[in-house]
Short mmCIF file of C-alpha atoms in Angstrom, two decimals:
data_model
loop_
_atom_site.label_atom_id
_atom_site.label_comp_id
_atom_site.label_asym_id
_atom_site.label_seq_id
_atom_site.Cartn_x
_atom_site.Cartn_y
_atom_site.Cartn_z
CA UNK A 27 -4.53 15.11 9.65
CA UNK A 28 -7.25 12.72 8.06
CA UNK A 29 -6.86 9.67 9.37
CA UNK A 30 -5.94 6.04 7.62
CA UNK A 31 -9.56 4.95 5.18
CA UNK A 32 -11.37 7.91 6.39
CA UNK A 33 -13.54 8.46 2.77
CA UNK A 34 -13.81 12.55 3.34
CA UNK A 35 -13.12 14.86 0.89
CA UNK A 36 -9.83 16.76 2.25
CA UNK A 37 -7.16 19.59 1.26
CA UNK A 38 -10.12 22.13 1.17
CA UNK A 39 -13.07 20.10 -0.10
CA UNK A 40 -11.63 18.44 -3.03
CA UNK A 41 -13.61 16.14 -5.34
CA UNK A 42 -13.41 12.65 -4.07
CA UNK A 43 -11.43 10.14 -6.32
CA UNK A 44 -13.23 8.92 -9.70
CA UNK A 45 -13.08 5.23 -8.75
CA UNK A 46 -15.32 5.78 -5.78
CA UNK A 47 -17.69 7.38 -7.98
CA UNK A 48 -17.06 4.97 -10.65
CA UNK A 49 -18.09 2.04 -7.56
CA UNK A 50 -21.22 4.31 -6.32
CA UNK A 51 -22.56 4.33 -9.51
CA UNK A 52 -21.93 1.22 -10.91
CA UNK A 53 -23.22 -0.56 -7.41
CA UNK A 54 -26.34 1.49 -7.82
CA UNK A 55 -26.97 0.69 -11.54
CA UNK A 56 -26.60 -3.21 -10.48
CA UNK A 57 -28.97 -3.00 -7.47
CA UNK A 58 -31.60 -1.19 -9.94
CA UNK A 59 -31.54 -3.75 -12.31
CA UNK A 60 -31.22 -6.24 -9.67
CA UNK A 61 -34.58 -4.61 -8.62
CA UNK A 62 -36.78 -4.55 -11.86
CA UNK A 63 -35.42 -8.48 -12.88
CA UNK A 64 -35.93 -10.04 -9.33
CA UNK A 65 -39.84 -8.96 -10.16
CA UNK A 66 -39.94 -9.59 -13.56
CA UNK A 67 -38.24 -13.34 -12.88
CA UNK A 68 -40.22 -13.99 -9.36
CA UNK A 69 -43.81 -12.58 -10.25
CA UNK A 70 -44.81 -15.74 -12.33
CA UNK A 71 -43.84 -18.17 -9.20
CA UNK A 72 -45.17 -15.51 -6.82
CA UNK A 73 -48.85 -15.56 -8.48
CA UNK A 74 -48.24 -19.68 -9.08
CA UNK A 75 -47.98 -20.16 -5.54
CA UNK A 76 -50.92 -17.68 -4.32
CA UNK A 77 -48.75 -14.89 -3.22
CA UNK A 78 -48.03 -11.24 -4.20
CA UNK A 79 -46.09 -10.84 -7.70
CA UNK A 80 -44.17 -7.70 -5.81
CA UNK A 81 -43.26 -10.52 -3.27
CA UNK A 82 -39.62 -10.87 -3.43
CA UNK A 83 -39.04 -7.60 -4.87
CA UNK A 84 -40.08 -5.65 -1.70
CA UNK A 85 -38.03 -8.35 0.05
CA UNK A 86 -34.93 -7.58 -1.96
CA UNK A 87 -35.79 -3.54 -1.65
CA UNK A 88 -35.81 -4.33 2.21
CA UNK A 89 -32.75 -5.99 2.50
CA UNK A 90 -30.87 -3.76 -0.44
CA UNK A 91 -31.82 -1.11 1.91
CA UNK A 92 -30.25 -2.46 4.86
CA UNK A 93 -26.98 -3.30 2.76
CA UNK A 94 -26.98 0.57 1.52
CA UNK A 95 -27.16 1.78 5.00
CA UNK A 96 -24.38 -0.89 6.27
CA UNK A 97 -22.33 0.19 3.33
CA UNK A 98 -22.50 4.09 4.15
CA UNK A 99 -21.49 3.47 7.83
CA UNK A 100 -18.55 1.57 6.46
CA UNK A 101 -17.74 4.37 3.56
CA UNK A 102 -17.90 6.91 6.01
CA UNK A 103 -15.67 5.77 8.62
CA UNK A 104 -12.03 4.83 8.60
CA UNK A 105 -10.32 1.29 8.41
CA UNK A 106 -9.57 0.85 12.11
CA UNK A 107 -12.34 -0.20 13.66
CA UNK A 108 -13.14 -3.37 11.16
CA UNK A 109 -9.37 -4.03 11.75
CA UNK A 110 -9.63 -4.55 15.14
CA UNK A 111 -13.06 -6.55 15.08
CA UNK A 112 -11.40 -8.85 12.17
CA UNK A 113 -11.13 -11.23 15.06
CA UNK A 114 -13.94 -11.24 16.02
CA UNK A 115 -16.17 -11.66 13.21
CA UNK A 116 -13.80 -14.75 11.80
CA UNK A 117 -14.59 -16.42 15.01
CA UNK A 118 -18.49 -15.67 14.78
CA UNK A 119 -18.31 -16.72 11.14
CA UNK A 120 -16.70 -19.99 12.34
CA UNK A 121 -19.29 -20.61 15.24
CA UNK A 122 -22.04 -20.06 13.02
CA UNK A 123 -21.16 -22.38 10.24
CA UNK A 124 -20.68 -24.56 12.88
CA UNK A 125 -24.23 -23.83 14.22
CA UNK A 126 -25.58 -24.91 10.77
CA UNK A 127 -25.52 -28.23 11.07
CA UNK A 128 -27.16 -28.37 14.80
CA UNK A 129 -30.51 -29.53 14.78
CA UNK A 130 -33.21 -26.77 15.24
CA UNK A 131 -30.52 -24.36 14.25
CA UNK A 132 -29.61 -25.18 10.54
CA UNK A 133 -32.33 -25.30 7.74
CA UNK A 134 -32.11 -27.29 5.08
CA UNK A 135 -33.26 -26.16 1.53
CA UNK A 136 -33.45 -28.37 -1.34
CA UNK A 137 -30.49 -30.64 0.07
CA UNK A 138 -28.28 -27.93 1.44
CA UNK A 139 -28.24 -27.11 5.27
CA UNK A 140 -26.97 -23.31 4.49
CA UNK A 141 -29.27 -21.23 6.64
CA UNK A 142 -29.93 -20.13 9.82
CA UNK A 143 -33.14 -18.61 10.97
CA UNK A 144 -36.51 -19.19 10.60
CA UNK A 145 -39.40 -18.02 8.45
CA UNK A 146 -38.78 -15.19 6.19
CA UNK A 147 -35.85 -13.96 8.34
CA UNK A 148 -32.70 -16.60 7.37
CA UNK A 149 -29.01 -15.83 7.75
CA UNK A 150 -26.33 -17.79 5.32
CA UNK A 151 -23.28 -17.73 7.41
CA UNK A 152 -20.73 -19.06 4.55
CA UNK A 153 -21.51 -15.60 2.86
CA UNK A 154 -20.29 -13.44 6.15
CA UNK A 155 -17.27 -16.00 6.35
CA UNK A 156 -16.43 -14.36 2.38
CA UNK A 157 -15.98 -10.85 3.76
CA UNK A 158 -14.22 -12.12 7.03
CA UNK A 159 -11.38 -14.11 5.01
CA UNK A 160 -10.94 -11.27 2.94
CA UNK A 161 -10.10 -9.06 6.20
CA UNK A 162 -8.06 -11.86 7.71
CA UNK A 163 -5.84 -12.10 4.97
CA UNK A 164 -5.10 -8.18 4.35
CA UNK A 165 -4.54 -8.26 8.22
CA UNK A 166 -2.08 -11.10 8.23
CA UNK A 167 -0.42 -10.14 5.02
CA UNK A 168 0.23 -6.50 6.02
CA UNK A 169 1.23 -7.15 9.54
CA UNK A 170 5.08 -6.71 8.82
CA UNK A 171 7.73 -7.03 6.44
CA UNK A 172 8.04 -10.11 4.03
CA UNK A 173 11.04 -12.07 4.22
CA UNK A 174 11.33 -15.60 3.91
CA UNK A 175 11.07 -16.74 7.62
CA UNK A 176 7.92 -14.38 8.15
CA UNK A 177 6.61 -15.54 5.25
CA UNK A 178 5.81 -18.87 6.63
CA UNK A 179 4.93 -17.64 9.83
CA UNK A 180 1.90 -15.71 7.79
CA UNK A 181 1.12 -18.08 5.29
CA UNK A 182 0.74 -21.29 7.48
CA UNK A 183 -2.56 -19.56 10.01
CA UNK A 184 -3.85 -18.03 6.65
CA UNK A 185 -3.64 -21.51 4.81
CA UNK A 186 -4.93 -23.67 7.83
CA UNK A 187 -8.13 -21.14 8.43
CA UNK A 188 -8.84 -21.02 4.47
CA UNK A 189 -8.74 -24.65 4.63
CA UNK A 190 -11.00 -24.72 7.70
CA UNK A 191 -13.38 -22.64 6.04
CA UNK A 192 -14.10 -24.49 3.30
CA UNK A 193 -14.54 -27.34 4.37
CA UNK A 194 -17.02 -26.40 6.46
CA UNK A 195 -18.95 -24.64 3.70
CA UNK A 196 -17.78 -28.13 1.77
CA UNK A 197 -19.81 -30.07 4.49
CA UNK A 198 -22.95 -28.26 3.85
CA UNK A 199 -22.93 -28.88 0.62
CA UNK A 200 -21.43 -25.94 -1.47
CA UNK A 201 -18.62 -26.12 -3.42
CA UNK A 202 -19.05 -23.10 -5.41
CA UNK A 203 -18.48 -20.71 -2.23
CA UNK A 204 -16.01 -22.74 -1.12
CA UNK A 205 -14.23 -21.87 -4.93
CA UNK A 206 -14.69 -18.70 -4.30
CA UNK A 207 -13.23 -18.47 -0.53
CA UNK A 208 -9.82 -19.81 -1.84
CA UNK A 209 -10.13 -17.46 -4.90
CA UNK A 210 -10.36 -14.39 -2.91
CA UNK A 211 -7.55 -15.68 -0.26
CA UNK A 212 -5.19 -16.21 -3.57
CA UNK A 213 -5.86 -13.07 -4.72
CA UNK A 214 -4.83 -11.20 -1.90
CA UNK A 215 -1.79 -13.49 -1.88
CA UNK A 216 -1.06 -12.50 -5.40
CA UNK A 217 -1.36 -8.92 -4.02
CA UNK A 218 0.95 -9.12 -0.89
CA UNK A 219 3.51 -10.48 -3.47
CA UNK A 220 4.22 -13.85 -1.99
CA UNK A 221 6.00 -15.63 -4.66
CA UNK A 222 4.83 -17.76 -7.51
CA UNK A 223 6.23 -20.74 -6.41
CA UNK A 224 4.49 -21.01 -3.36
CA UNK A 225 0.90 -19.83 -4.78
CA UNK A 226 1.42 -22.66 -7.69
CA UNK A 227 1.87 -25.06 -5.09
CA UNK A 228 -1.23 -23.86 -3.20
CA UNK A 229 -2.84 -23.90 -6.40
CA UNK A 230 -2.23 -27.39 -7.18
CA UNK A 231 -3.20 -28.48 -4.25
CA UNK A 232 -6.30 -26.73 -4.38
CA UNK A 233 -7.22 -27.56 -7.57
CA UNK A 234 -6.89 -31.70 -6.64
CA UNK A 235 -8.83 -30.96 -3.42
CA UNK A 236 -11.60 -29.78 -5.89
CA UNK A 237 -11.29 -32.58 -8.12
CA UNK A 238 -11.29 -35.26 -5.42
CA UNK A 239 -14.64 -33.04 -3.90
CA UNK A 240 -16.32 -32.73 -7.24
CA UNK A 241 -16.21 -36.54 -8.14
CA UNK A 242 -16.83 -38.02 -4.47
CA UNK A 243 -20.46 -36.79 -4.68
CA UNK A 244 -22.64 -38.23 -7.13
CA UNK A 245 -25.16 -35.22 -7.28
CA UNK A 246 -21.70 -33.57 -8.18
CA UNK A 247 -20.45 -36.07 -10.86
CA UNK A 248 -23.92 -35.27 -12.02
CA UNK A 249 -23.10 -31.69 -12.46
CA UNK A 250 -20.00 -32.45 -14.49
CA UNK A 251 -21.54 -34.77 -16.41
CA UNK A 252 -24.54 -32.96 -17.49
CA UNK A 253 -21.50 -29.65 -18.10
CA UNK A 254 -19.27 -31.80 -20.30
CA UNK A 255 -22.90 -32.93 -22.67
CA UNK A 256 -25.65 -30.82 -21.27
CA UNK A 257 -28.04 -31.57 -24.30
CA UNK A 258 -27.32 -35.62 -23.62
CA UNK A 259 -29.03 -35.04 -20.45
CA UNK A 260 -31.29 -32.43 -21.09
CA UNK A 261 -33.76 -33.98 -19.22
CA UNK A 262 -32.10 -35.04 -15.79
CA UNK A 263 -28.90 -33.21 -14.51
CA UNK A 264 -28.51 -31.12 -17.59
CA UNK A 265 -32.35 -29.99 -17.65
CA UNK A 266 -31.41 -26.23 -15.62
CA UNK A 267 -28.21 -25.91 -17.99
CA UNK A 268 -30.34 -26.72 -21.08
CA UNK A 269 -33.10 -24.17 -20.04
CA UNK A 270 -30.66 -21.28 -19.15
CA UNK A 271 -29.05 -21.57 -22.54
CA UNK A 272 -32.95 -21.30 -23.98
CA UNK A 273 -33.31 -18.38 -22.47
CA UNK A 274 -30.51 -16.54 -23.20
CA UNK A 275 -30.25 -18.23 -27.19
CA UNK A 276 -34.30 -17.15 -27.22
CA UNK A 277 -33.27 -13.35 -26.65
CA UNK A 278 -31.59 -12.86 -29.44
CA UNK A 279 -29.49 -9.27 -29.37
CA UNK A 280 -32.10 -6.75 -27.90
CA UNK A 281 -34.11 -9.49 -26.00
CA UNK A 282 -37.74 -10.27 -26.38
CA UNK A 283 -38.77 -7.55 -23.72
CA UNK A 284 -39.00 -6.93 -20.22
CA UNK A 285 -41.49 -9.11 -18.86
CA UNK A 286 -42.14 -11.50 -21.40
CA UNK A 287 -40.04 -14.29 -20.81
CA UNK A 288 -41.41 -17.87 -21.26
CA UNK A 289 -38.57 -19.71 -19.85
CA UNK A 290 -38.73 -18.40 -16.35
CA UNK A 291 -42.28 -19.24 -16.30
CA UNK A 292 -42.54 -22.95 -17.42
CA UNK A 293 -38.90 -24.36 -17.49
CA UNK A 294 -36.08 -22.57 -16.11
CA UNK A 295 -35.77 -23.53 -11.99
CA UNK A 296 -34.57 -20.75 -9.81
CA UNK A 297 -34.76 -17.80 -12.31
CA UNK A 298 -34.93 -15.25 -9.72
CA UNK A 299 -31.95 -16.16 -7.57
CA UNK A 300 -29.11 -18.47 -9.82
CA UNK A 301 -30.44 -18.14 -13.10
CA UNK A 302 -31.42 -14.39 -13.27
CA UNK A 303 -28.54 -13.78 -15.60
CA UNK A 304 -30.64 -16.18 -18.34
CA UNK A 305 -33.79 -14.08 -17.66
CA UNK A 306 -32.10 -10.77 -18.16
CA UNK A 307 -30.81 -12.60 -21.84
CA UNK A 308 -34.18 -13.43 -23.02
CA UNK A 309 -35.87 -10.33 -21.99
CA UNK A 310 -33.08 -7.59 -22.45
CA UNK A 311 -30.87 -9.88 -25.04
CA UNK A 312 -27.10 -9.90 -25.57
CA UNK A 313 -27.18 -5.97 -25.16
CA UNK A 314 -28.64 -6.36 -21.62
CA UNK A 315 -26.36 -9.30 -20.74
CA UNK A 316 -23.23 -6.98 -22.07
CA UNK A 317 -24.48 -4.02 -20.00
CA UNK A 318 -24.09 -5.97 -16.95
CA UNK A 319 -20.65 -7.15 -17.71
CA UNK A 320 -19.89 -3.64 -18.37
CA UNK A 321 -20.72 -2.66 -14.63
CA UNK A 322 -18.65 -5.57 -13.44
CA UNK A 323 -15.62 -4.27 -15.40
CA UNK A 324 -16.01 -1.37 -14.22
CA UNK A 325 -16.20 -2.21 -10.26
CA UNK A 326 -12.75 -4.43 -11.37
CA UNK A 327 -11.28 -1.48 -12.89
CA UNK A 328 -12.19 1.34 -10.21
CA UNK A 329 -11.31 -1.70 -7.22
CA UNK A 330 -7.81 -2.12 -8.32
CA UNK A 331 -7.00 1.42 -9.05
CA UNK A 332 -8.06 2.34 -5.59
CA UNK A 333 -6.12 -0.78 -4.20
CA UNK A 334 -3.02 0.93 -6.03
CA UNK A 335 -3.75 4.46 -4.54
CA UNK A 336 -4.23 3.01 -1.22
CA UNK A 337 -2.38 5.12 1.53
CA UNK A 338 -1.47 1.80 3.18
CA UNK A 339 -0.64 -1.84 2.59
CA UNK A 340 -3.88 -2.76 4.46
CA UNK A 341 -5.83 -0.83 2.94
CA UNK A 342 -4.86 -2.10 -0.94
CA UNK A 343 -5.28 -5.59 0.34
CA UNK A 344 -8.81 -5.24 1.49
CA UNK A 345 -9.50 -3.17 -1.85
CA UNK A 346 -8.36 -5.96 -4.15
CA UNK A 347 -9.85 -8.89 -1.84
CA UNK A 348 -12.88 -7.58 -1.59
CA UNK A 349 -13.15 -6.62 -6.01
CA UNK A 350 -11.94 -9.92 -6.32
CA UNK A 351 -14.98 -11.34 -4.13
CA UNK A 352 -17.44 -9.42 -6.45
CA UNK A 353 -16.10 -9.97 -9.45
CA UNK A 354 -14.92 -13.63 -8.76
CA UNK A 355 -18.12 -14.14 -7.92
CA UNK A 356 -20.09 -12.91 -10.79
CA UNK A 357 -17.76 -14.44 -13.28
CA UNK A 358 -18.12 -18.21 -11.85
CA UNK A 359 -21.95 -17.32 -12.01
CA UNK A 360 -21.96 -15.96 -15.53
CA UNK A 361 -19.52 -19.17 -17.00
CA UNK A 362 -22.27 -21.52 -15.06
CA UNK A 363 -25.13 -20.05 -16.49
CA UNK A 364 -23.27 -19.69 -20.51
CA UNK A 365 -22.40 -23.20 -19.97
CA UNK A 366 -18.54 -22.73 -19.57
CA UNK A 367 -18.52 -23.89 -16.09
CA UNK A 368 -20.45 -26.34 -14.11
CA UNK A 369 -23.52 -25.35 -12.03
CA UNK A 370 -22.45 -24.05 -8.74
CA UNK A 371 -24.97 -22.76 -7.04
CA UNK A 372 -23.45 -19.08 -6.38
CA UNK A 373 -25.29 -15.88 -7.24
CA UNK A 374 -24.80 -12.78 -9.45
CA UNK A 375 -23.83 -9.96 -7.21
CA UNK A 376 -25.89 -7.50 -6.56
CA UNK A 377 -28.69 -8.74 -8.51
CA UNK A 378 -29.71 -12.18 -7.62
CA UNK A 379 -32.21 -12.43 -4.68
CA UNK A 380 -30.31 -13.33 -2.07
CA UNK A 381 -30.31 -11.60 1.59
CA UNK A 382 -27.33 -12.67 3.02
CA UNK A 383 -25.41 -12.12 -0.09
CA UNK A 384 -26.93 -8.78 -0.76
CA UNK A 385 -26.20 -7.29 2.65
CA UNK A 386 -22.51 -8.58 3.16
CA UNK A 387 -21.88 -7.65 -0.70
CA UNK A 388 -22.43 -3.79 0.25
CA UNK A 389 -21.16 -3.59 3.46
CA UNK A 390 -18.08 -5.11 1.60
CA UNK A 391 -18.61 -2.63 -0.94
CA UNK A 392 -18.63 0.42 1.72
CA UNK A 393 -15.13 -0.88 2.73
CA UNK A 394 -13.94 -0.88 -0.86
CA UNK A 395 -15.63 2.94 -1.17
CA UNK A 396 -13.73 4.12 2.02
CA UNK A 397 -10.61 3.23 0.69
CA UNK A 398 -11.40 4.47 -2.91
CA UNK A 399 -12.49 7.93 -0.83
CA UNK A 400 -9.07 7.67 0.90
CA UNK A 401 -6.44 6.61 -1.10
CA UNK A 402 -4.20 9.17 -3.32
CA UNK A 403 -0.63 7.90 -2.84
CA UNK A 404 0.61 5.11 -5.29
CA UNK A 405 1.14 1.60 -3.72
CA UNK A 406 4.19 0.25 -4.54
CA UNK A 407 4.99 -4.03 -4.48
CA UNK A 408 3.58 -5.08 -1.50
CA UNK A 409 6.32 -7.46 0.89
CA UNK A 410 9.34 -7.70 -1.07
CA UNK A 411 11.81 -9.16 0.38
CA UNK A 412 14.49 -6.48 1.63
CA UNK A 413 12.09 -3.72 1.04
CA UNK A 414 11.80 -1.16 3.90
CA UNK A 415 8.66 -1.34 6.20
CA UNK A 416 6.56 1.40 5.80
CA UNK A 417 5.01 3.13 9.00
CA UNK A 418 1.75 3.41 9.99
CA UNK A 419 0.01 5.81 12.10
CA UNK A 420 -1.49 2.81 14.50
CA UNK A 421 1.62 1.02 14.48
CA UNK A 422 0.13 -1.95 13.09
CA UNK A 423 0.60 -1.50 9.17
CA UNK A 424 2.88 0.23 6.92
CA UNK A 425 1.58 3.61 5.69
CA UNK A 426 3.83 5.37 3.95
CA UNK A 427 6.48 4.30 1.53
CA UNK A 428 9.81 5.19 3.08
CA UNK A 429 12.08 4.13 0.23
CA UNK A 430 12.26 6.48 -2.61
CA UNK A 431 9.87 8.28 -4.73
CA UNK A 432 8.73 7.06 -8.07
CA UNK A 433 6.49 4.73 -7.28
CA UNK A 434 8.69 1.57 -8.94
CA UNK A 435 8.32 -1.69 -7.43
CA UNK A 436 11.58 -2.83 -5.51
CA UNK A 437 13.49 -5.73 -6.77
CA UNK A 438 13.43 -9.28 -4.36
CA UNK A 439 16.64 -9.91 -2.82
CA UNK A 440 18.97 -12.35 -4.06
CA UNK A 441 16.85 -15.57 -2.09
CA UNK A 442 13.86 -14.17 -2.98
CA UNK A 443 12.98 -15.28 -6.25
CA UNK A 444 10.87 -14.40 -8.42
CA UNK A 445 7.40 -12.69 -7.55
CA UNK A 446 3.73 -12.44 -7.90
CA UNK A 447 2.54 -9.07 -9.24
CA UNK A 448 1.81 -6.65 -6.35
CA UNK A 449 -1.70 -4.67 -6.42
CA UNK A 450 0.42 -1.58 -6.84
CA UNK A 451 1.75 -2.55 -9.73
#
């Protein structure tokens, strides 16, 4: 009997699923072109500064192939194990952003105190605190049935540690991971079916914790300013906005070729790590740009079909936390750098130079492909109220639906009210 988010082809060698090949190759297409534009838009700064142009691209090979390695262990075996270390690694997530802002620990870069490490080996810690959230909440949201009472007993440790964790990653300064924390905690909220009511209250409250975080800071009012009437301060806080809509406006629809981008050598500030996405529009144009969103929609679409073939409620939470950490991510990065969003600072998955986003991004990835590799049973509405638990073979989630067989999602008792819409749905 295979066991729960073991990825191995079973029932006599069968083909595995066509999401997980749909996320293999569309994670291997992004770290290719993640490859070729991390030289193209480093080389120029590499050379400026009397270093190698293949500089950061044998760094980002290095660590892509450390990532591809993590995410193959994690593809290969089942869910258990990263269950049971879910403690764990919250808690060393925790101590290290904690360990940030020690002195001698924590390095600051350009204003931020982000990084551990030293040299060319640094660790961000807020990046390993994404995938540890996301395997908090599927824990705590799968741990038993969902009525009203339990519901509060789950929700008020997930709410306090979300909280927690951003504001530490707040503190440091960096909003724009801390947006995406709560995102990916909400989504997995939204998948566990906890009802609207409660996630629009969470929401609002989120949303004036931003606000009063956003205007606080005056580097941040900048930010808002300069995003409200980036060409009336083209110059100051608007000048990397400005530039990255250059770039991209420069391209045109097929780009002016790889390579020859002027932007990325003269204007545009951080073109191999934030900004890459305005590189790839000058060189590869609107085509190139689209091609990338196509991948992205495709590791949405493939995540949240194997969330709703997951063979256990665990199992479809990780699978939409984690697609909603990847594509959450590269959507807030994509609106920043098009202008619809203020600059925040957070990278395009899989692409952007980044080592501690790179690694953790495929090792989150391998989870996702384990339980693409896995699941085959339709997941119905996950915690209705008055639906029956479902077994599991561990005894600490629900693995099989015991309460009939079409697949429908249950309706909420009469207290229930009404509900978010389940990752099975």
């Amino acid at each position: 009997m295979r066991r729960d988010g073991d990825a191995r082809p079973s029932g006599g060698g069968r083909p595995l699923p066509l999401e997980h090949s749909i996320l293999l190759t569309a994670t291997l297409c992004l770290l290719a072109a993640g490859a070729v534009m991390v030289y193209s838009a480093s080389s120029p700064q590499s050379l400026a500064g009397g270093g190698a142009a293949t500089g950061y691209l044998i760094k980002f090979v290095g660590y892509g192939a450390v990532g591809l390695v993590a995410m193959r262990l994690l593809a290969r075996y089942g869910l258990d194990g990263v269950r049971r270390a879910t403690p764990a690694l919250l808690v060393s997530a925790f101590v290290l952003l904690l360990a940030v802002k020690l002195p001698g620990i924590g390095r600051n870069v350009n204003g931020a105190r982000r990084w551990i490490g030293a040299g060319p080996i640094q660790f961000e810690p807020s990046e390993l605190m994404k995938l540890a959230l996301v395997l908090y909440a599927a824990h705590v949201l799968s741990s038993g049935r969902m009525t009203e009472r339990r519901l509060q007993a789950m929700l008020r440790p997930l709410v306090v540690t979300t909280a927690a964790a951003c504001g530490l990653v707040v503190l440091q300064p960096d909003l724009g991971t801390a947006i995406i924390l709560a995102f990916v905690v909400v989504a997995v909220m939204v998948a566990a079916g906890v009802p609207l009511r409660t996630l629009g209250l969470l929401a609002l409250g989120g949303l004036v914790l931003v606000i009063i975080f956003a205007v606080i800071e005056p580097y941040r009012r900048a930010r808002l300013t300069a995003f409200l009437h980036p060409w009336a301060h083209a110059a100051g806080s608007g000048f990397q906005a400005v530039q990255g809509q250059v770039a991209i406006g420069s391209g045109g629809l097929l780009g002016v070729g790889p390579g020859q981008s002027v932007q990325k050598v003269f204007y545009l500030p951080e073109a191999h790590t934030d900004f890459i996405l305005a590189v790839i529009g000058e060189e590869l144009g609107v085509m190139g740009v689209c091609v990338l969103l196509f991948l992205y929609g495709l590791i949405a679409w493939a995540g949240l079909r194997a969330a709703r073939a997951a063979r256990s409620t665990y199992a479809a939470l990780v699978a939409v936390g984690i697609t909603s950490l990847i594509v959450g991510q590269a959507t807030l990065n994509v609106f920043a750098v098009l202008g619809l969003a203020p600059l925040t600072g957070v990278p395009l998955p899989l692409v952007s130079y980044g080592s501690t986003n790179m690694v953790v991004l495929l090792a989150a990835m391998g989870l996702l492909l384990n339980v693409a590799g896995a699941g085959r049973a339709r997941l119905r509405a996950l915690g209705t109220p008055g639906a029956k638990p479902r077994r599991s073979g561990d005894g600490g989630d629900d693995d099989r639906d015991r309460g009939g067989g079409d697949g429908r999602a249950r309706r909420a008792g009469s207290g229930g009210g009404r509900r978010a819409a389940s990752a099975g749905r």
